Coordinates of C-alpha atoms in Angstrom, one line a residue:
Chain A
M1015 CA 4.9 25.9 7.4
K1016 CA 5.7 26.2 11.1
T1017 CA 7.0 22.7 11.8
Y1018 CA 9.1 22.0 8.7
T1019 CA 11.4 23.9 6.4
N1020 CA 12.1 22.3 3.1
P1021 CA 15.8 21.6 2.6
V1022 CA 17.5 22.8 -0.6
Y1023 CA 19.7 20.2 -2.3
P1024 CA 22.0 22.1 -4.6
Y1025 CA 22.4 21.4 -8.2
R1026 CA 26.0 20.3 -9.0
R1027 CA 27.5 20.1 -12.5
H1028 CA 28.5 16.5 -13.3
A1029 CA 31.4 15.3 -15.5
D1030 CA 28.8 13.5 -17.6
Q1031 CA 27.7 16.9 -18.8
D1032 CA 31.0 17.3 -20.7
G1033 CA 32.1 15.0 -23.5
A1034 CA 30.5 11.9 -25.0
P1035 CA 27.4 10.5 -23.4
A1036 CA 28.2 8.3 -20.4
R1037 CA 26.5 4.9 -20.0
H1038 CA 24.9 3.9 -16.6
D1039 CA 23.5 0.4 -15.8
V1040 CA 20.5 1.9 -14.1
V1041 CA 19.0 5.4 -14.3
I1042 CA 16.1 6.2 -12.0
V1043 CA 13.8 9.1 -12.8
G1044 CA 12.4 10.7 -9.7
A1045 CA 13.9 11.1 -6.2
G1046 CA 10.6 10.7 -4.5
P1047 CA 10.0 8.0 -1.9
I1048 CA 9.9 5.2 -4.5
G1049 CA 12.9 6.3 -6.6
L1050 CA 15.0 6.7 -3.5
A1051 CA 13.9 3.4 -2.0
L1052 CA 14.8 1.7 -5.3
A1053 CA 18.2 3.4 -5.4
I1054 CA 19.0 2.4 -1.8
D1055 CA 17.8 -1.2 -2.4
L1056 CA 20.0 -1.5 -5.5
A1057 CA 23.0 -0.1 -3.7
L1058 CA 22.5 -2.7 -1.0
H1059 CA 22.7 -5.3 -3.8
G1060 CA 25.9 -3.7 -5.0
V1061 CA 24.4 -2.0 -8.0
G1062 CA 25.1 1.6 -8.7
C1063 CA 22.6 4.0 -10.2
V1064 CA 22.0 7.6 -11.2
V1065 CA 18.9 9.2 -9.8
L1066 CA 17.5 12.3 -11.7
D1067 CA 15.1 14.7 -10.1
E1068 CA 13.8 17.9 -11.6
D1069 CA 13.4 19.6 -8.3
E1070 CA 15.9 20.5 -5.5
T1071 CA 14.0 19.6 -2.4
V1072 CA 11.6 17.0 -0.9
S1073 CA 7.8 16.9 -1.1
V1074 CA 6.2 20.3 -0.6
G1075 CA 3.3 19.5 1.7
S1076 CA 2.7 16.3 3.7
R1077 CA 1.0 14.3 0.9
A1078 CA 1.4 10.6 1.6
I1079 CA 1.3 10.2 5.4
C1080 CA 0.3 6.6 6.3
Y1081 CA 3.1 4.0 6.1
A1082 CA 1.9 0.5 6.4
K1083 CA 3.5 -2.3 8.4
R1084 CA 4.9 -4.0 5.2
A1085 CA 6.3 -0.7 3.9
L1086 CA 8.0 -0.2 7.3
E1087 CA 9.5 -3.6 7.1
I1088 CA 10.9 -2.8 3.7
L1089 CA 12.2 0.5 5.0
D1090 CA 13.8 -1.4 7.9
R1091 CA 15.6 -3.6 5.4
L1092 CA 16.8 -0.4 3.6
G1093 CA 18.2 0.9 7.0
V1094 CA 15.8 3.8 7.4
G1095 CA 12.8 2.3 9.2
Q1096 CA 13.8 3.2 12.7
R1097 CA 14.1 6.9 12.0
I1098 CA 10.7 6.9 10.4
V1099 CA 9.1 5.0 13.4
D1100 CA 10.9 7.3 15.9
K1101 CA 9.8 10.5 14.2
G1102 CA 6.3 9.3 13.2
V1103 CA 3.2 8.3 15.1
G1104 CA 2.3 4.6 15.3
W1105 CA -1.4 3.5 15.3
N1106 CA -3.5 0.4 15.0
V1107 CA -7.0 1.4 15.8
G1108 CA -9.6 3.1 13.6
R1109 CA -13.1 4.4 14.5
V1110 CA -15.9 5.0 12.1
F1111 CA -18.7 7.4 13.0
L1112 CA -22.1 7.8 11.5
R1113 CA -23.3 11.4 12.1
D1114 CA -22.4 11.8 15.8
A1115 CA -22.4 8.2 16.9
L1116 CA -19.6 5.5 16.8
A1117 CA -20.7 2.9 14.3
Y1118 CA -17.6 0.7 14.3
R1119 CA -14.1 0.3 15.8
F1120 CA -11.4 -1.8 14.2
D1121 CA -7.9 -2.9 15.3
L1122 CA -5.6 -3.6 12.3
L1123 CA -3.0 -5.5 14.3
P1124 CA -4.9 -7.4 17.0
E1125 CA -2.0 -9.7 17.8
T1126 CA 1.3 -9.0 19.4
G1127 CA 4.7 -10.3 18.3
H1128 CA 5.4 -7.9 15.5
R1129 CA 8.2 -5.3 15.4
R1130 CA 6.1 -2.7 13.6
P1131 CA 2.6 -1.4 14.1
A1132 CA -0.1 -1.6 11.5
F1133 CA 0.7 2.0 10.5
V1134 CA 3.1 4.9 11.2
N1135 CA 1.9 8.3 10.2
L1136 CA 4.6 10.7 9.0
Q1137 CA 4.6 13.6 6.7
Q1138 CA 6.1 12.7 3.3
Y1139 CA 8.7 15.4 3.5
W1140 CA 10.2 13.8 6.6
L1141 CA 10.2 10.4 5.0
E1142 CA 11.9 11.7 1.8
Q1143 CA 14.5 13.7 3.8
F1144 CA 15.4 10.5 5.7
L1145 CA 15.7 8.6 2.4
V1146 CA 17.8 11.3 0.9
E1147 CA 20.1 11.2 3.9
R1148 CA 20.3 7.4 3.8
A1149 CA 21.1 7.5 0.0
G1150 CA 23.9 10.0 0.9
E1151 CA 25.6 7.3 3.0
L1152 CA 25.8 5.0 -0.1
P1153 CA 28.5 5.9 -2.6
A1154 CA 26.8 3.7 -5.3
I1155 CA 24.0 6.3 -5.6
D1156 CA 24.6 9.3 -7.8
L1157 CA 21.7 11.7 -7.0
R1158 CA 21.4 14.7 -9.3
W1159 CA 19.0 17.5 -8.4
R1160 CA 17.5 19.9 -11.0
N1161 CA 18.1 17.2 -13.7
K1162 CA 14.9 17.1 -15.7
V1163 CA 14.3 14.3 -18.2
T1164 CA 13.1 15.9 -21.4
G1165 CA 13.7 13.0 -23.9
V1166 CA 13.7 9.2 -23.8
V1167 CA 14.5 7.1 -26.9
P1168 CA 14.2 3.4 -26.0
H1169 CA 16.3 0.8 -27.8
A1170 CA 17.0 -2.9 -27.4
D1171 CA 19.7 -2.6 -24.8
G1172 CA 18.5 0.5 -22.9
A1173 CA 17.5 4.0 -23.5
T1174 CA 19.0 7.3 -24.5
V1175 CA 18.0 9.9 -22.0
T1176 CA 18.1 13.7 -22.6
V1177 CA 18.3 15.7 -19.4
D1178 CA 17.9 19.4 -18.9
T1179 CA 19.9 21.3 -16.2
P1180 CA 20.6 24.9 -15.2
D1181 CA 23.7 24.5 -17.4
G1182 CA 21.7 23.2 -20.3
P1183 CA 20.9 19.8 -21.7
Y1184 CA 23.1 16.6 -21.9
T1185 CA 22.4 13.0 -22.8
M1186 CA 23.3 9.7 -21.2
Q1187 CA 22.8 6.0 -22.0
A1188 CA 20.8 4.0 -19.5
G1189 CA 21.0 0.2 -19.5
W1190 CA 17.7 0.2 -17.6
L1191 CA 15.5 3.3 -17.1
I1192 CA 13.3 3.1 -14.1
A1193 CA 10.5 5.7 -14.1
C1194 CA 9.6 6.5 -10.5
D1195 CA 8.3 9.9 -11.6
G1196 CA 4.9 10.0 -10.1
A1197 CA 1.3 10.1 -11.2
R1198 CA 1.9 12.5 -14.1
S1199 CA 5.0 10.5 -15.1
P1200 CA 6.8 12.6 -17.8
V1201 CA 8.6 9.4 -18.9
R1202 CA 5.2 7.7 -19.6
H1203 CA 4.1 10.7 -21.6
L1204 CA 7.4 10.9 -23.5
L1205 CA 6.9 7.3 -24.6
G1206 CA 3.3 7.8 -25.5
L1207 CA 2.1 5.1 -23.0
E1208 CA -1.3 5.2 -21.6
S1209 CA -2.8 4.3 -18.2
E1210 CA -6.3 3.0 -18.1
G1211 CA -8.9 3.2 -15.4
Q1212 CA -11.6 5.3 -13.7
V1213 CA -11.7 8.9 -12.6
F1214 CA -13.8 9.7 -9.6
R1215 CA -16.0 12.7 -9.8
D1216 CA -15.4 14.0 -6.3
R1217 CA -13.2 16.6 -4.7
F1218 CA -11.5 16.5 -1.3
L1219 CA -9.9 19.2 0.8
I1220 CA -6.7 18.2 2.8
A1221 CA -5.9 20.6 5.6
D1222 CA -2.8 20.0 7.8
I1223 CA -3.1 22.0 11.0
H1224 CA -0.8 22.5 13.9
M1225 CA -2.7 21.9 17.1
Q1226 CA -2.2 20.7 20.7
S1227 CA -5.0 18.2 21.1
D1228 CA -6.0 15.2 23.2
F1229 CA -7.6 13.3 20.3
P1230 CA -6.2 9.7 20.5
T1231 CA -3.7 8.5 18.0
E1232 CA -6.2 6.6 15.9
R1233 CA -7.8 7.0 12.5
W1234 CA -11.2 8.6 12.8
F1235 CA -13.6 8.6 9.9
W1236 CA -17.0 10.3 9.9
F1237 CA -19.9 9.7 7.5
D1238 CA -22.3 12.6 7.4
P1239 CA -21.0 14.3 10.7
P1240 CA -23.0 17.3 12.1
F1241 CA -20.1 19.6 11.4
H1242 CA -19.9 18.6 7.7
P1243 CA -23.3 17.3 6.7
D1244 CA -23.8 14.8 3.8
Q1245 CA -20.1 14.4 3.3
S1246 CA -17.2 12.4 4.9
V1247 CA -14.3 13.6 7.0
L1248 CA -11.1 11.8 8.0
L1249 CA -8.8 12.7 10.8
H1250 CA -5.2 11.5 11.2
R1251 CA -2.4 12.5 13.6
Q1252 CA 1.1 13.2 12.1
A1253 CA 4.4 14.0 13.7
D1254 CA 5.1 17.4 15.5
D1255 CA 1.4 17.9 16.6
V1256 CA 0.3 18.2 13.0
W1257 CA -3.1 16.8 12.2
R1258 CA -4.5 15.9 8.8
I1259 CA -8.1 16.6 8.2
D1260 CA -9.7 15.4 4.9
F1261 CA -13.0 16.9 4.0
Q1262 CA -15.1 15.5 1.2
L1263 CA -16.4 18.5 -0.9
G1264 CA -18.4 17.0 -3.8
W1265 CA -17.7 17.4 -7.4
D1266 CA -19.1 20.9 -7.8
A1267 CA -16.7 22.5 -5.3
D1268 CA -14.3 25.1 -6.8
P1269 CA -10.8 23.8 -6.1
E1270 CA -9.2 27.2 -6.1
D1271 CA -11.8 28.8 -3.9
E1272 CA -11.7 26.0 -1.4
K1273 CA -8.0 26.4 -0.8
R1274 CA -8.5 29.9 0.6
P1275 CA -8.1 30.2 4.4
E1276 CA -11.4 32.1 4.6
R1277 CA -13.1 28.9 3.2
I1278 CA -11.1 26.4 5.3
L1279 CA -11.3 28.1 8.7
P1280 CA -15.1 27.9 9.1
R1281 CA -14.9 24.2 8.2
L1282 CA -12.2 23.6 10.9
R1283 CA -14.1 25.8 13.4
A1284 CA -17.2 23.7 12.9
M1285 CA -15.3 20.5 13.5
L1286 CA -13.0 21.5 16.3
G1287 CA -15.1 24.1 18.2
P1288 CA -15.0 27.8 18.4
D1289 CA -12.2 27.9 21.0
A1290 CA -9.8 25.4 19.4
K1291 CA -6.3 26.9 18.9
F1292 CA -4.7 25.8 15.7
E1293 CA -2.7 27.1 12.7
I1294 CA -3.1 25.9 9.1
E1295 CA 0.2 24.3 7.9
W1296 CA -0.7 23.3 4.4
A1297 CA -3.9 22.7 2.4
S1298 CA -4.7 21.2 -1.0
V1299 CA -7.8 20.2 -3.0
Y1300 CA -7.5 17.0 -4.9
T1301 CA -9.5 14.5 -7.0
F1302 CA -8.3 11.0 -7.7
Q1303 CA -8.3 8.2 -10.1
C1304 CA -7.9 4.4 -10.0
R1305 CA -5.9 3.3 -13.0
R1306 CA -2.8 1.4 -14.0
M1307 CA -0.6 0.9 -17.1
K1308 CA -1.4 -2.3 -18.9
S1309 CA 2.3 -3.4 -18.5
F1310 CA 4.9 -2.0 -16.1
R1311 CA 7.7 -3.1 -18.3
H1312 CA 8.4 -1.8 -21.8
G1313 CA 11.7 -3.3 -22.9
R1314 CA 14.4 -1.7 -20.8
V1315 CA 12.0 1.0 -19.4
V1316 CA 10.3 -0.1 -16.2
F1317 CA 7.6 1.8 -14.2
A1318 CA 7.2 1.7 -10.4
G1319 CA 5.0 3.5 -8.0
D1320 CA 2.4 6.1 -9.0
S1321 CA 3.8 6.3 -12.6
A1322 CA 2.6 2.7 -13.0
H1323 CA -0.6 2.7 -10.9
L1324 CA -2.9 5.1 -9.1
V1325 CA -5.4 4.5 -6.4
S1326 CA -7.7 6.7 -4.3
P1327 CA -6.2 7.6 -1.0
F1328 CA -8.7 5.6 1.0
G1329 CA -6.7 2.6 2.2
A1330 CA -3.2 4.1 2.0
R1331 CA -2.4 1.9 -0.9
G1332 CA -0.4 4.4 -3.0
A1333 CA 3.1 4.9 -1.6
N1334 CA 2.8 1.6 0.3
S1335 CA 2.4 -0.3 -2.9
G1336 CA 5.2 1.7 -4.5
F1337 CA 7.6 0.4 -1.8
Q1338 CA 6.4 -3.1 -2.6
D1339 CA 7.2 -2.4 -6.3
T1340 CA 10.8 -1.5 -5.5
D1341 CA 11.1 -4.4 -3.0
N1342 CA 10.1 -6.7 -5.9
L1343 CA 12.2 -5.1 -8.6
A1344 CA 15.6 -4.3 -6.9
W1345 CA 16.9 -7.9 -6.4
K1346 CA 15.6 -9.0 -9.8
L1347 CA 17.4 -6.1 -11.5
A1348 CA 20.6 -6.9 -9.5
L1349 CA 20.6 -10.5 -10.6
V1350 CA 19.9 -9.7 -14.3
L1351 CA 22.7 -7.0 -14.3
A1352 CA 25.1 -9.5 -12.7
G1353 CA 24.3 -12.0 -15.5
R1354 CA 22.9 -14.5 -13.0
A1355 CA 19.3 -14.4 -14.2
P1356 CA 17.8 -13.9 -17.6
E1357 CA 16.1 -10.7 -18.5
R1358 CA 12.7 -12.3 -18.4
L1359 CA 13.0 -12.2 -14.6
I1360 CA 11.9 -8.6 -15.0
D1361 CA 8.7 -9.8 -16.7
S1362 CA 7.9 -11.5 -13.3
Y1363 CA 8.1 -8.0 -11.8
D1364 CA 5.4 -6.9 -14.2
A1365 CA 3.3 -10.1 -13.6
E1366 CA 3.5 -9.9 -9.8
R1367 CA 3.1 -6.2 -9.4
T1368 CA 0.2 -5.7 -11.9
F1369 CA -1.5 -8.5 -9.9
A1370 CA -0.9 -6.5 -6.7
A1371 CA -2.0 -3.2 -8.4
D1372 CA -5.3 -4.8 -9.5
E1373 CA -5.9 -5.9 -5.9
N1374 CA -5.1 -2.4 -4.6
I1375 CA -7.3 -0.8 -7.3
R1376 CA -10.2 -3.2 -6.5
N1377 CA -10.0 -2.4 -2.8
S1378 CA -9.6 1.3 -3.3
T1379 CA -12.5 1.5 -5.8
R1380 CA -14.8 -0.4 -3.5
A1381 CA -14.0 2.0 -0.6
T1382 CA -14.5 5.0 -2.9
D1383 CA -17.9 3.6 -4.0
F1384 CA -18.9 3.3 -0.4
I1385 CA -17.7 6.7 0.7
T1386 CA -19.0 8.5 -2.4
P1387 CA -22.0 6.6 -3.6
K1388 CA -22.8 7.0 -7.3
S1389 CA -26.5 6.5 -7.2
A1390 CA -29.5 6.9 -4.8
A1391 CA -29.7 3.1 -4.4
S1392 CA -25.9 2.9 -3.6
R1393 CA -26.3 5.7 -1.0
T1394 CA -29.3 4.0 0.5
F1395 CA -27.4 0.7 1.0
R1396 CA -24.4 2.6 2.3
N1397 CA -26.6 4.3 4.9
A1398 CA -28.4 1.0 5.7
V1399 CA -25.0 -0.7 6.4
L1400 CA -24.0 2.2 8.7
E1401 CA -27.3 2.1 10.6
L1402 CA -27.1 -1.7 11.0
A1403 CA -23.4 -1.5 12.1
K1404 CA -24.4 0.2 15.3
E1405 CA -26.2 -2.9 16.5
H1406 CA -25.3 -5.8 14.4
P1407 CA -21.7 -7.2 14.1
F1408 CA -22.2 -8.6 10.6
A1409 CA -22.8 -5.1 9.2
R1410 CA -19.5 -3.8 10.6
R1411 CA -17.7 -6.1 8.2
L1412 CA -19.4 -4.2 5.3
V1413 CA -18.5 -0.7 6.5
N1414 CA -15.8 0.5 4.1
S1415 CA -14.0 3.7 5.0
G1416 CA -10.9 2.2 3.2
R1417 CA -9.5 -1.3 3.3
L1418 CA -6.1 -0.4 4.6
S1419 CA -3.0 -1.5 2.8
V1420 CA -1.8 -5.0 3.3
P1421 CA 0.7 -6.6 1.0
A1422 CA -0.6 -8.9 -1.8
V1423 CA -0.1 -12.6 -1.5
L1424 CA 1.5 -13.6 -4.8
A1425 CA -0.1 -17.0 -4.7
D1426 CA -0.2 -17.5 -8.4
S1427 CA 3.3 -16.3 -9.2
A1428 CA 5.3 -18.4 -11.6
L1429 CA 8.3 -17.9 -9.4
N1430 CA 6.7 -20.0 -6.6
T1431 CA 7.3 -23.7 -6.1
P1432 CA 3.9 -25.1 -5.2
D1433 CA 3.6 -27.2 -2.0
T1434 CA 4.3 -30.9 -2.4
D1435 CA 4.0 -31.7 1.2
A1436 CA 0.3 -31.7 1.7
D1437 CA 0.1 -31.1 5.4
F1438 CA 1.1 -27.5 5.3
A1439 CA -1.4 -24.9 6.6
R1440 CA -3.2 -23.0 3.8
T1441 CA -5.5 -20.9 6.0
P1442 CA -5.6 -17.1 5.5
G1443 CA -2.4 -15.6 6.7
A1444 CA -0.5 -18.9 6.3
M1445 CA 3.0 -18.7 4.8
I1446 CA 2.1 -20.2 1.5
P1447 CA 4.4 -19.8 -1.4
G1448 CA 4.0 -16.1 -2.6
A1449 CA 3.2 -14.8 0.9
P1450 CA 5.2 -11.9 2.3
A1451 CA 7.1 -13.2 5.3
A1452 CA 5.5 -12.7 8.7
D1453 CA 7.6 -11.2 11.4
A1454 CA 8.0 -12.8 14.9
P1455 CA 10.1 -12.1 18.0
V1456 CA 13.4 -13.9 18.1
A1457 CA 16.8 -13.7 19.7
G1458 CA 19.6 -13.6 17.3
P1459 CA 22.8 -11.9 16.2
L1460 CA 20.9 -9.3 14.1
G1461 CA 18.4 -8.3 16.8
D1462 CA 15.1 -9.3 18.3
W1463 CA 13.0 -9.8 15.2
L1464 CA 12.8 -12.5 12.5
L1465 CA 12.6 -10.0 9.6
G1466 CA 15.9 -8.5 10.6
H1467 CA 17.6 -11.9 9.9
V1468 CA 16.1 -12.7 6.5
G1469 CA 16.1 -10.9 3.1
N1470 CA 18.5 -9.0 0.8
D1471 CA 19.7 -12.5 -0.2
F1472 CA 17.8 -15.7 -0.6
T1473 CA 17.4 -17.2 2.9
L1474 CA 16.6 -20.7 4.0
L1475 CA 14.7 -20.7 7.2
A1476 CA 15.4 -24.1 8.8
F1477 CA 13.6 -25.4 11.9
G1478 CA 16.2 -27.2 14.0
N1479 CA 19.5 -28.7 12.7
A1480 CA 17.8 -29.6 9.4
V1481 CA 20.7 -28.5 7.1
G1482 CA 24.2 -29.9 7.6
G1483 CA 27.3 -27.8 7.5
A1484 CA 28.4 -29.0 4.1
D1485 CA 25.1 -28.1 2.6
V1486 CA 25.1 -24.7 4.3
A1487 CA 28.5 -24.0 2.7
A1488 CA 27.3 -25.2 -0.7
L1489 CA 24.3 -22.9 -0.6
A1490 CA 26.5 -20.0 0.5
H1491 CA 28.9 -20.5 -2.4
A1492 CA 26.4 -21.1 -5.2
P1493 CA 26.3 -18.6 -8.1
I1494 CA 23.2 -17.2 -6.4
P1495 CA 24.0 -17.6 -2.8
C1496 CA 21.5 -18.6 -0.1
R1497 CA 22.0 -18.0 3.6
V1498 CA 20.7 -20.5 6.2
V1499 CA 18.9 -19.1 9.2
Q1500 CA 18.3 -21.9 11.7
V1501 CA 15.4 -21.6 14.2
G1502 CA 16.6 -23.4 17.4
G1503 CA 18.9 -26.4 17.7
G1504 CA 22.6 -26.6 18.2
A1505 CA 25.2 -24.6 16.2
T1506 CA 25.8 -25.5 12.6
A1507 CA 28.9 -24.2 10.8
G1508 CA 28.0 -21.3 8.6
A1509 CA 24.4 -21.0 9.7
T1510 CA 22.9 -18.2 11.7
V1511 CA 21.0 -19.6 14.7
I1512 CA 18.1 -17.7 16.1
E1513 CA 15.9 -18.6 19.1
D1514 CA 12.1 -18.6 18.7
R1515 CA 11.5 -16.6 21.8
E1516 CA 7.7 -17.0 22.0
G1517 CA 7.2 -20.0 19.7
L1518 CA 5.6 -17.6 17.1
V1519 CA 8.1 -18.4 14.3
A1520 CA 7.0 -22.0 14.5
R1521 CA 3.3 -21.1 14.8
R1522 CA 3.3 -18.5 12.0
Y1523 CA 5.4 -20.6 9.6
D1524 CA 3.7 -23.9 10.5
G1525 CA 7.2 -25.1 11.3
R1526 CA 8.3 -28.2 13.2
F1527 CA 11.7 -30.0 13.3
G1528 CA 13.0 -30.4 9.8
T1529 CA 10.7 -27.8 8.1
I1530 CA 12.4 -25.6 5.5
V1531 CA 11.1 -22.3 4.1
L1532 CA 12.9 -20.7 1.2
L1533 CA 12.5 -16.9 1.3
R1534 CA 13.3 -14.6 -1.7
P1535 CA 15.5 -11.5 -1.2
D1536 CA 12.3 -9.5 -0.9
Q1537 CA 11.1 -11.6 2.0
H1538 CA 8.4 -13.5 0.2
V1539 CA 8.1 -17.3 0.5
A1540 CA 9.3 -19.1 -2.6
A1541 CA 8.9 -22.7 -1.4
R1542 CA 8.6 -24.8 1.7
W1543 CA 9.1 -28.5 2.6
R1544 CA 8.9 -30.7 5.6
A1545 CA 12.5 -31.9 5.1
F1546 CA 15.7 -30.5 3.5
D1547 CA 16.7 -31.8 0.1
A1548 CA 19.5 -29.8 -1.6
A1549 CA 18.3 -30.7 -5.1
R1550 CA 14.8 -29.4 -4.4
V1551 CA 16.2 -26.1 -2.9
R1552 CA 18.3 -25.7 -6.0
A1553 CA 15.3 -26.3 -8.3
A1554 CA 13.2 -23.8 -6.3
M1555 CA 15.9 -21.1 -6.5
A1556 CA 16.2 -21.7 -10.2
R1557 CA 12.5 -21.3 -10.6
A1558 CA 12.4 -18.2 -8.5
T1559 CA 15.1 -16.6 -10.7
C1560 CA 13.8 -17.8 -14.1
N1561 CA 16.9 -20.1 -14.4
D1562 CA 14.7 -23.2 -14.8
Chain B
M1189 CA -23.2 -24.4 -2.4
G1190 CA -27.0 -24.2 -2.4
T1191 CA -29.6 -23.5 -4.9
L1192 CA -32.2 -20.6 -4.5
N1193 CA -35.5 -22.1 -3.4
T1194 CA -38.3 -20.5 -5.5
E1195 CA -40.9 -23.1 -4.5
P1196 CA -43.4 -22.1 -1.9
N1197 CA -41.5 -22.0 1.5
L1198 CA -43.4 -19.5 3.6
S1199 CA -46.0 -20.6 6.1
A1200 CA -49.0 -18.3 6.0
P1201 CA -47.8 -16.3 3.0
D1202 CA -50.6 -13.7 3.3
D1203 CA -49.7 -13.0 6.9
F1204 CA -46.1 -12.4 5.9
Y1205 CA -47.1 -10.1 3.0
E1206 CA -49.2 -8.1 5.4
E1207 CA -46.3 -7.7 7.8
L1208 CA -44.0 -6.7 5.0
I1209 CA -46.3 -3.9 3.8
G1210 CA -47.0 -3.0 7.4
A1211 CA -43.3 -2.4 8.0
H1212 CA -43.5 0.5 5.6
R1213 CA -46.6 2.1 7.0
G1214 CA -46.3 5.9 7.4
L1215 CA -42.8 6.1 5.9
S1216 CA -41.6 8.4 3.1
D1217 CA -40.2 6.8 0.0
G1218 CA -36.7 7.5 1.3
E1219 CA -37.4 5.9 4.6
S1220 CA -39.0 3.0 2.9
A1221 CA -36.0 2.5 0.7
L1222 CA -33.8 2.5 3.8
V1223 CA -36.0 -0.1 5.5
N1224 CA -35.8 -2.3 2.4
A1225 CA -32.1 -2.0 2.1
K1226 CA -31.6 -3.0 5.8
L1227 CA -34.0 -5.9 5.2
V1228 CA -32.0 -7.1 2.2
L1229 CA -28.7 -6.9 4.2
L1230 CA -30.1 -8.7 7.2
L1231 CA -31.6 -11.5 5.1
A1232 CA -28.4 -11.7 2.9
N1233 CA -26.3 -12.2 6.0
H1234 CA -28.7 -14.8 7.4
I1235 CA -28.5 -16.8 4.1
G1236 CA -24.8 -16.4 3.9
D1237 CA -24.4 -18.7 0.8
R1238 CA -22.9 -16.5 -1.9
E1239 CA -24.2 -18.9 -4.6
V1240 CA -27.8 -18.5 -3.4
L1241 CA -27.4 -14.8 -3.1
A1242 CA -26.0 -14.5 -6.7
Q1243 CA -29.0 -16.5 -8.0
A1244 CA -31.4 -14.2 -6.0
L1245 CA -29.8 -11.1 -7.4
A1246 CA -30.1 -12.4 -10.9
A1247 CA -33.7 -13.4 -10.4
A1248 CA -34.6 -10.0 -8.9
R1249 CA -32.9 -8.1 -11.6
G1250 CA -34.3 -10.3 -14.5
G1251 CA -36.3 -8.4 -17.0
I1252 CA -35.6 -4.9 -15.5
G1253 CA -33.4 -2.4 -17.4
E1254 CA -30.5 -3.4 -19.5
P1255 CA -29.3 -7.0 -18.8

C-alpha cells in the first residue's frame, strides 16, 4: 500500500509465562477495534485487563471504514474521537442512482447542533492504530501481541485460558473472559457455541484505490449502472485520497480470479473513465452473513462485536454496533468487579445487546434483500421502487441501499424506570428511558458539547437549580456515585453548571425548570422526572444496576 | 385501523377493467410485471393503512402456493 505501512508491535515475554498461572480479573481476546475499545473503557473505570492478540499489527486492509455518529461519541468518551475525526472524512449526504440517473438523495443529519457528523470514514488500520496508542497511555491495559488463545476451559468463577506464544504455551486464569475475536471467533469455536442466521449467496469486490478526484464527500450508490450492468456499486471516500469502491459480482464469480488486478482494472476503468489516474491500494472479495449467537453471555465468558453478531456491510452496522456492545458492557463489568452490582447485571448486557443485534440484523437483511433480490418478483418490485423514486417522494422512503447505523433505543430494558410523569414527549427521537443521549451545544467546564459532560459515571441532568447542595453531595458519595450536571441556573455546590447555548438541551430532552434526567455511564437515559426526589433517584439507580 | 372493503366500490367497473388491461397493451411480460408492481406500490401508498394492506396481501395470496 502506498498510503499506509502497518506498524509492527513486538512480542514481549511476560512474567506470567514463568511459574504458576496468574489470575486476571478481565482477559480480552482480540486487539481489534472492539477489544481495544473495551480495554480502554475498563481502564477509564479503573479496571485492569490483559488483551491477547494473535497478530503483531493492526488490520491489514481498510475493512470497516464507516464510523457512525454514536460510535464517534463513544470514541470521544474513550479519548480518541478527535484523532479519528481529524484524520477521517466526515459526511452526511448519500445519493442513490438507478442506471445513470439520480433516484434519491438523503441527508442523515439534517439538523445542526451536534458535535459529530452522521459518519466519518476512516480506514480500519488508522482507527486501530489510534486505539493501540490510546491504550498505551493507560497503565491498566496489558496488551500482549502474538499471544494466541488455543484453549478455554470455563468454570464457575472464570475460565482457564491456554495461550500460545513464540516462546511456547502458558496458561492463565481469567475472572471474566471477553471474546472480541471477530467473525470467526476462535473462542466461540473452542467452546463449541454456534451462531445462527442466514448466509447470503452473493459476492462483492472491495477495491481501495488511491486517486485525486473531485467526487464529493458523499456516499454514492448505483443500482444497475451502465459501467457495471445488472449489479450494484458503492463509492466511499476515505482518508489520504483513498476511495473505496464496492462492486457486486453475483454468486457465480470466482473469488480468487476476481482479486487479480487484470480483472479489477477493467471494472475501475469502466467506472472512472479511460483517463483516470489511480493506483490499487488493496482489494478483497467477500460474501456475508446475518447471524448472531443465541446468548452473548455464557457464564463468565462474554462475547462482543463480530464474535457475537454479524451483519451485511450495507448500513455500516458491524463495527458500529460492536462499539455499542463495549459501551454497554464496560461499566457493568466494572460495577460487578467492584462488588457494587450483582453478576446478573451482565445478563442485562445480553438482553440489551441481543435486542440491538436483532434490530441491526433486521435492517441489514432488508437492505440486502433490496440490493440482491432473491426472486424475479422481488427484483421487479425493487426496480419499480427505483423507477417511482425518480418522480414520487413516497417511493424514496422505500429505496434501501442500506439503513445506516443508528443506535438502538433500549425502550424495553429492565434497567429503565418507566415514565411516571405523563406529560413527557414520547415522539420518535425523544429522550425516553432507554434512549442514547442526544448531543447538544453547551458552554461548560468540559467544553462546548453536552456529551462531553455526561457519562463514565451515572449523571443526573438537572434543569435549573433543581437539586440542592446537600443532595448533590449525597449523590456524589453514594456507593455508586452520581454526578449532577445542572443546565442553567445559579451555582450549586458540587454540581457542574452548563449553559444551554441554543436552547437545544431543553428542546431535545423536553426539559423545563425542575426536570431531571438520569443518565447511565454509557450515556443512555435510565429515568426522567419533572421534579427531583432523592428516593426516586436512588430507586432508579438501584434498578439500573440490578440492586433492586 | 380500517377493514379491507371487498364489497362493490368501483363506479363503472367494466370501464376500470378495460383501463387496467389497456395499461398493459403492447408490453412484454417483464414490462407488464413492472407496471403491475408500480401500480401496487402507488395504491399501497395511497391506502396507507397497514391493517388494510395486510388484509389485502392475505386475500391476494389466499389459495395460491403453500400458505
